[in-house]
CSV table of C-alpha atoms and ligand atoms in Angstrom, one decimal:
chain,number,residue,atom,x,y,z
A,88,MET,CA,69.9,-7.1,9.1
A,89,LYS,CA,69.1,-10.8,8.3
A,90,VAL,CA,65.5,-11.2,8.0
A,91,ILE,CA,63.9,-14.8,8.2
A,92,LEU,CA,60.4,-13.8,7.2
A,93,PHE,CA,58.9,-17.6,7.9
A,94,GLY,CA,54.6,-18.6,7.9
A,95,PRO,CA,52.7,-21.1,6.2
A,96,PRO,CA,51.5,-20.4,2.8
A,97,GLY,CA,48.8,-17.6,1.7
A,98,VAL,CA,49.7,-15.9,5.4
A,99,GLY,CA,50.9,-13.6,2.7
A,100,LYS,CA,55.0,-13.6,3.0
A,101,GLY,CA,55.6,-12.3,0.1
A,102,THR,CA,53.1,-9.0,0.8
A,103,GLN,CA,54.9,-8.5,3.8
A,104,GLY,CA,58.3,-9.2,2.6
A,105,LEU,CA,57.7,-6.1,-0.3
A,106,TRP,CA,56.8,-3.6,2.9
A,107,LEU,CA,60.2,-4.4,3.9
A,108,GLN,CA,61.9,-3.6,0.8
A,109,GLU,CA,59.9,-0.4,0.7
A,110,ARG,CA,60.7,0.5,3.7
A,111,TYR,CA,64.5,-1.2,4.5
A,112,GLY,CA,65.5,-1.3,1.3
A,113,TRP,CA,67.1,-5.1,1.5
A,114,PRO,CA,66.1,-7.1,-1.0
A,115,VAL,CA,63.2,-10.0,-0.5
A,116,LEU,CA,64.8,-13.3,-1.9
A,117,SER,CA,62.7,-15.5,-2.2
A,118,THR,CA,63.0,-19.2,-3.1
A,119,GLY,CA,59.1,-19.8,-4.7
A,120,ASP,CA,59.8,-16.7,-6.9
A,121,MET,CA,63.4,-17.7,-7.9
A,122,LEU,CA,62.1,-20.9,-8.8
A,123,ARG,CA,59.0,-20.4,-10.9
A,124,GLY,CA,61.6,-18.3,-12.7
A,125,ALA,CA,62.9,-21.0,-13.9
A,126,VAL,CA,59.9,-23.0,-14.9
A,127,GLU,CA,58.6,-20.1,-17.1
A,128,GLU,CA,61.6,-19.9,-18.4
A,129,GLY,CA,61.8,-23.8,-19.0
A,130,THR,CA,66.0,-24.4,-18.1
A,131,GLU,CA,67.1,-27.3,-17.5
A,132,LEU,CA,66.1,-26.8,-13.2
A,133,GLY,CA,63.0,-25.7,-14.5
A,134,LEU,CA,62.2,-28.6,-15.7
A,135,ARG,CA,63.5,-30.6,-13.3
A,136,VAL,CA,61.4,-29.2,-10.0
A,137,LYS,CA,57.9,-28.3,-11.4
A,138,PRO,CA,56.5,-31.7,-11.1
A,139,LEU,CA,57.9,-31.3,-7.4
A,140,MET,CA,56.1,-27.2,-7.1
A,141,ASP,CA,52.8,-28.7,-8.6
A,142,GLY,CA,52.2,-31.3,-6.3
A,143,GLY,CA,53.1,-29.2,-3.1
A,144,GLN,CA,56.4,-30.9,-2.6
A,145,LEU,CA,59.4,-29.1,-1.7
A,146,VAL,CA,62.5,-28.9,-4.0
A,147,SER,CA,65.5,-30.3,-2.5
A,148,ASP,CA,67.9,-28.9,-0.2
A,149,GLU,CA,70.5,-29.0,-2.3
A,150,ILE,CA,69.0,-27.6,-5.7
A,151,VAL,CA,67.8,-24.6,-3.0
A,152,LEU,CA,70.7,-23.9,-0.9
A,153,GLY,CA,72.5,-23.7,-4.1
A,154,ILE,CA,70.1,-21.4,-5.3
A,155,ILE,CA,71.3,-19.2,-2.6
A,156,GLU,CA,73.9,-19.0,-2.0
A,157,GLU,CA,74.7,-17.6,-5.0
A,158,ARG,CA,71.9,-15.0,-4.5
A,159,LEU,CA,74.0,-14.2,-1.3
A,160,GLY,CA,76.6,-13.2,-2.4
A,161,ARG,CA,75.6,-10.3,-4.4
A,162,GLU,CA,76.5,-6.7,-4.6
A,163,ASP,CA,73.1,-5.6,-2.6
A,164,CYS,CA,73.2,-8.2,0.1
A,165,ARG,CA,75.7,-6.8,2.2
A,166,ASP,CA,72.9,-4.9,3.9
A,167,GLY,CA,71.0,-7.0,4.5
A,168,PHE,CA,68.2,-9.1,2.8
A,169,VAL,CA,64.9,-10.9,4.0
A,170,LEU,CA,63.8,-14.1,3.4
A,171,ASP,CA,60.9,-15.5,2.5
A,172,GLY,CA,59.7,-19.0,1.8
A,173,PHE,CA,63.3,-19.9,2.7
A,174,PRO,CA,64.3,-21.9,4.9
A,175,ARG,CA,61.5,-24.0,4.5
A,176,SER,CA,63.3,-27.7,6.4
A,177,VAL,CA,66.4,-28.5,9.0
A,178,GLY,CA,68.8,-28.9,6.0
A,179,GLN,CA,68.5,-25.9,4.9
A,180,ALA,CA,68.1,-23.6,8.3
A,181,GLU,CA,71.9,-25.9,8.9
A,182,GLY,CA,73.3,-24.4,5.3
A,183,LEU,CA,72.0,-21.2,5.1
A,184,GLU,CA,73.8,-20.4,8.9
A,185,ARG,CA,76.7,-22.5,7.2
A,186,ILE,CA,76.8,-20.1,4.0
A,187,LEU,CA,77.0,-17.3,6.6
A,188,GLU,CA,79.3,-17.9,9.0
A,189,ALA,CA,81.3,-18.2,6.2
A,190,GLY,CA,80.8,-15.4,4.5
A,191,GLY,CA,82.7,-13.6,6.7
A,192,GLY,CA,80.4,-10.6,8.0
A,193,SER,CA,78.9,-10.4,11.2
A,194,GLY,CA,77.8,-13.8,11.4
A,195,GLY,CA,74.1,-15.5,11.4
A,196,SER,CA,70.6,-14.1,10.6
A,197,ASP,CA,70.0,-11.8,13.4
A,198,CYS,CA,65.9,-12.8,13.5
A,199,LEU,CA,63.0,-14.9,12.1
A,200,ILE,CA,59.7,-13.2,11.6
A,201,VAL,CA,57.0,-15.8,12.0
A,202,LEU,CA,53.4,-15.0,10.5
A,203,GLU,CA,50.4,-16.5,12.0
A,204,ALA,CA,46.8,-17.8,10.7
A,205,GLY,CA,44.8,-20.1,11.2
A,206,GLU,CA,44.1,-23.1,8.3
A,207,GLU,CA,40.6,-21.8,7.4
A,208,VAL,CA,41.6,-18.1,6.4
A,209,LEU,CA,45.3,-19.6,5.2
A,210,LYS,CA,42.7,-22.3,2.3
A,211,GLY,CA,40.5,-18.9,1.7
A,212,ARG,CA,43.4,-16.9,1.1
A,213,ILE,CA,45.0,-18.5,-1.7
A,214,ARG,CA,41.4,-19.4,-3.0
A,215,PHE,CA,40.6,-15.6,-3.3
A,216,ARG,CA,44.2,-15.5,-4.4
A,217,SER,CA,43.6,-18.3,-7.5
A,218,GLU,CA,40.7,-16.6,-8.2
A,219,GLU,CA,41.8,-13.4,-8.8
A,220,THR,CA,44.9,-14.3,-11.3
A,221,GLY,CA,42.8,-16.7,-13.0
A,222,GLY,CA,44.4,-19.5,-11.3
A,223,ALA,CA,48.0,-18.3,-12.5
A,224,ARG,CA,49.5,-20.6,-9.8
A,225,SER,CA,49.5,-24.4,-11.0
A,226,ASP,CA,49.5,-25.3,-7.1
A,227,ASP,CA,46.6,-23.0,-6.0
A,228,THR,CA,43.7,-25.4,-5.9
A,229,ASP,CA,42.0,-26.9,-3.0
A,230,GLU,CA,43.7,-30.2,-3.2
A,231,VAL,CA,47.5,-28.9,-3.7
A,232,MET,CA,47.0,-26.6,-0.7
A,233,ARG,CA,46.0,-29.1,1.6
A,234,GLU,CA,49.0,-31.0,0.3
A,235,ARG,CA,51.2,-28.1,1.1
A,236,LEU,CA,49.8,-27.6,4.8
A,237,GLU,CA,50.6,-30.7,5.5
A,238,VAL,CA,54.4,-30.7,4.3
A,239,TYR,CA,54.7,-27.1,6.4
A,240,ALA,CA,53.7,-29.0,9.8
A,241,ARG,CA,56.0,-32.2,9.0
A,242,HIS,CA,59.0,-30.3,6.7
A,243,THR,CA,59.2,-26.4,7.6
A,244,LEU,CA,58.2,-26.0,11.5
A,245,PRO,CA,60.8,-27.8,13.0
A,246,VAL,CA,62.6,-25.1,11.8
A,247,LEU,CA,61.2,-23.0,14.7
A,248,ASP,CA,62.4,-25.0,16.8
A,249,PHE,CA,66.1,-25.1,15.3
A,250,TYR,CA,66.1,-21.4,15.8
A,251,GLU,CA,64.8,-21.7,19.5
A,252,LYS,CA,67.1,-23.6,20.3
A,253,ARG,CA,70.0,-21.5,18.8
A,254,GLY,CA,68.6,-18.5,20.4
A,255,THR,CA,68.1,-16.5,17.4
A,256,ASP,CA,65.4,-13.4,18.0
A,257,ILE,CA,61.8,-14.9,17.7
A,258,LYS,CA,59.4,-12.3,17.1
A,259,ARG,CA,55.6,-14.0,16.5
A,260,VAL,CA,52.6,-11.7,14.5
A,261,GLU,CA,48.4,-13.3,14.2
A,262,CYS,CA,48.1,-12.0,10.5
A,263,GLY,CA,44.7,-12.6,10.6
A,264,GLY,CA,44.0,-8.4,10.5
A,265,SER,CA,44.9,-6.1,7.6
A,266,VAL,CA,47.6,-5.6,5.4
A,267,GLU,CA,48.8,-2.9,6.8
A,268,SER,CA,48.2,-3.2,10.9
A,269,ILE,CA,50.6,-6.6,10.5
A,270,ALA,CA,53.1,-4.4,8.5
A,271,GLU,CA,52.8,-1.4,11.4
A,272,GLU,CA,53.7,-4.6,14.2
A,273,ILE,CA,56.7,-5.7,12.6
A,274,CYS,CA,58.1,-2.6,11.4
A,275,THR,CA,57.6,-1.4,15.3
A,276,TRP,CA,59.4,-4.6,16.5
A,277,LEU,CA,62.6,-4.5,13.4
A,278,ASP,CA,63.1,0.0,14.6
A,279,LYS,CA,63.7,-0.9,18.3
A,280,LYS,CA,65.6,-4.4,17.5
A,281,LYS,CA,67.6,-2.1,15.2
A,282,GLY,CA,67.7,0.6,17.9
A,283,VAL,CA,69.4,-2.3,19.6
A,284,GLY,CA,71.5,-3.7,17.7
B,910,ADP,P1,53.5,-20.8,-0.8
B,910,ADP,O1,55.0,-20.5,0.4
B,910,ADP,O2,52.2,-20.3,-0.9
B,910,ADP,O3,53.8,-22.0,-0.3
B,910,ADP,P2,56.5,-20.1,-2.0
B,910,ADP,O4,56.4,-19.3,-3.4
B,910,ADP,O5,57.0,-19.6,-1.2
B,910,ADP,O6,55.1,-20.7,-1.6
B,910,ADP,O7,56.6,-21.8,-2.5
B,910,ADP,C1,55.6,-22.4,-4.1
B,910,ADP,C2,56.1,-24.2,-4.0
B,910,ADP,O8,57.5,-24.0,-4.5
B,910,ADP,C3,56.4,-24.6,-3.0
B,910,ADP,O9,55.4,-25.8,-2.6
B,910,ADP,C4,57.7,-25.6,-3.2
B,910,ADP,O10,57.4,-27.2,-3.9
B,910,ADP,C5,58.4,-24.9,-4.0
B,910,ADP,N1,59.4,-24.2,-2.9
B,910,ADP,C6,59.9,-22.6,-2.6
B,910,ADP,N2,60.5,-22.4,-1.7
B,910,ADP,C7,61.0,-23.4,-1.2
B,910,ADP,C8,62.2,-24.1,-0.2
B,910,ADP,N3,62.9,-23.2,0.9
B,910,ADP,N4,62.5,-25.0,-0.2
B,910,ADP,C9,61.6,-26.3,-1.0
B,910,ADP,N5,61.1,-25.8,-2.0
B,910,ADP,C10,60.7,-24.7,-1.9
């Protein structure tokens, strides 16, 4: 199954992605992790994207689509995958669906799981992560978090419209509760969908 994990910064996409990986064996493709990897390695790409990431701005569609296309072409993605933090703009969503359709396989993305939580919950979680990790992520500050939320509302939310119009299966999950209860809700829905499909 080709699953898109969708939702604002701090909602817990990464955590839920790991549950899905464990349960179904699908690799989790996080563009944020891939880009942070490039920054840590100090590659040319890393140097280019670092200022954008530090400011909470989006990296260009072209760069992100290039990374994702290469990754989706690998063997471990053949039976399914979970996308975390991608697509984050309508341009990326269009590009993704083009790549998947050109790849032969069985067409485009199968579903979108939308993780939702109020802004105060999101800010609280980012503050908590920043304290826990000793500020490991340079974008986990109150100021950059405000910007990330604005960028999400402006550029990323329209991706939902794009998939609604396409008729893609969408599951909304309220993420105020425990990690386990959220994972349970997602897996119950996916099991049902797998059974039907
Ligand atoms: P979060 O969802 O908590 O904001 P991510 O790790 O997904 O964290 O993203 C961190 C940063 O990496 C983003 O603010 C952005 O600068 C960059 N980034 C990650 N994924 C994308 C993407 N699909 N398109 C553009 N920029 C991205």
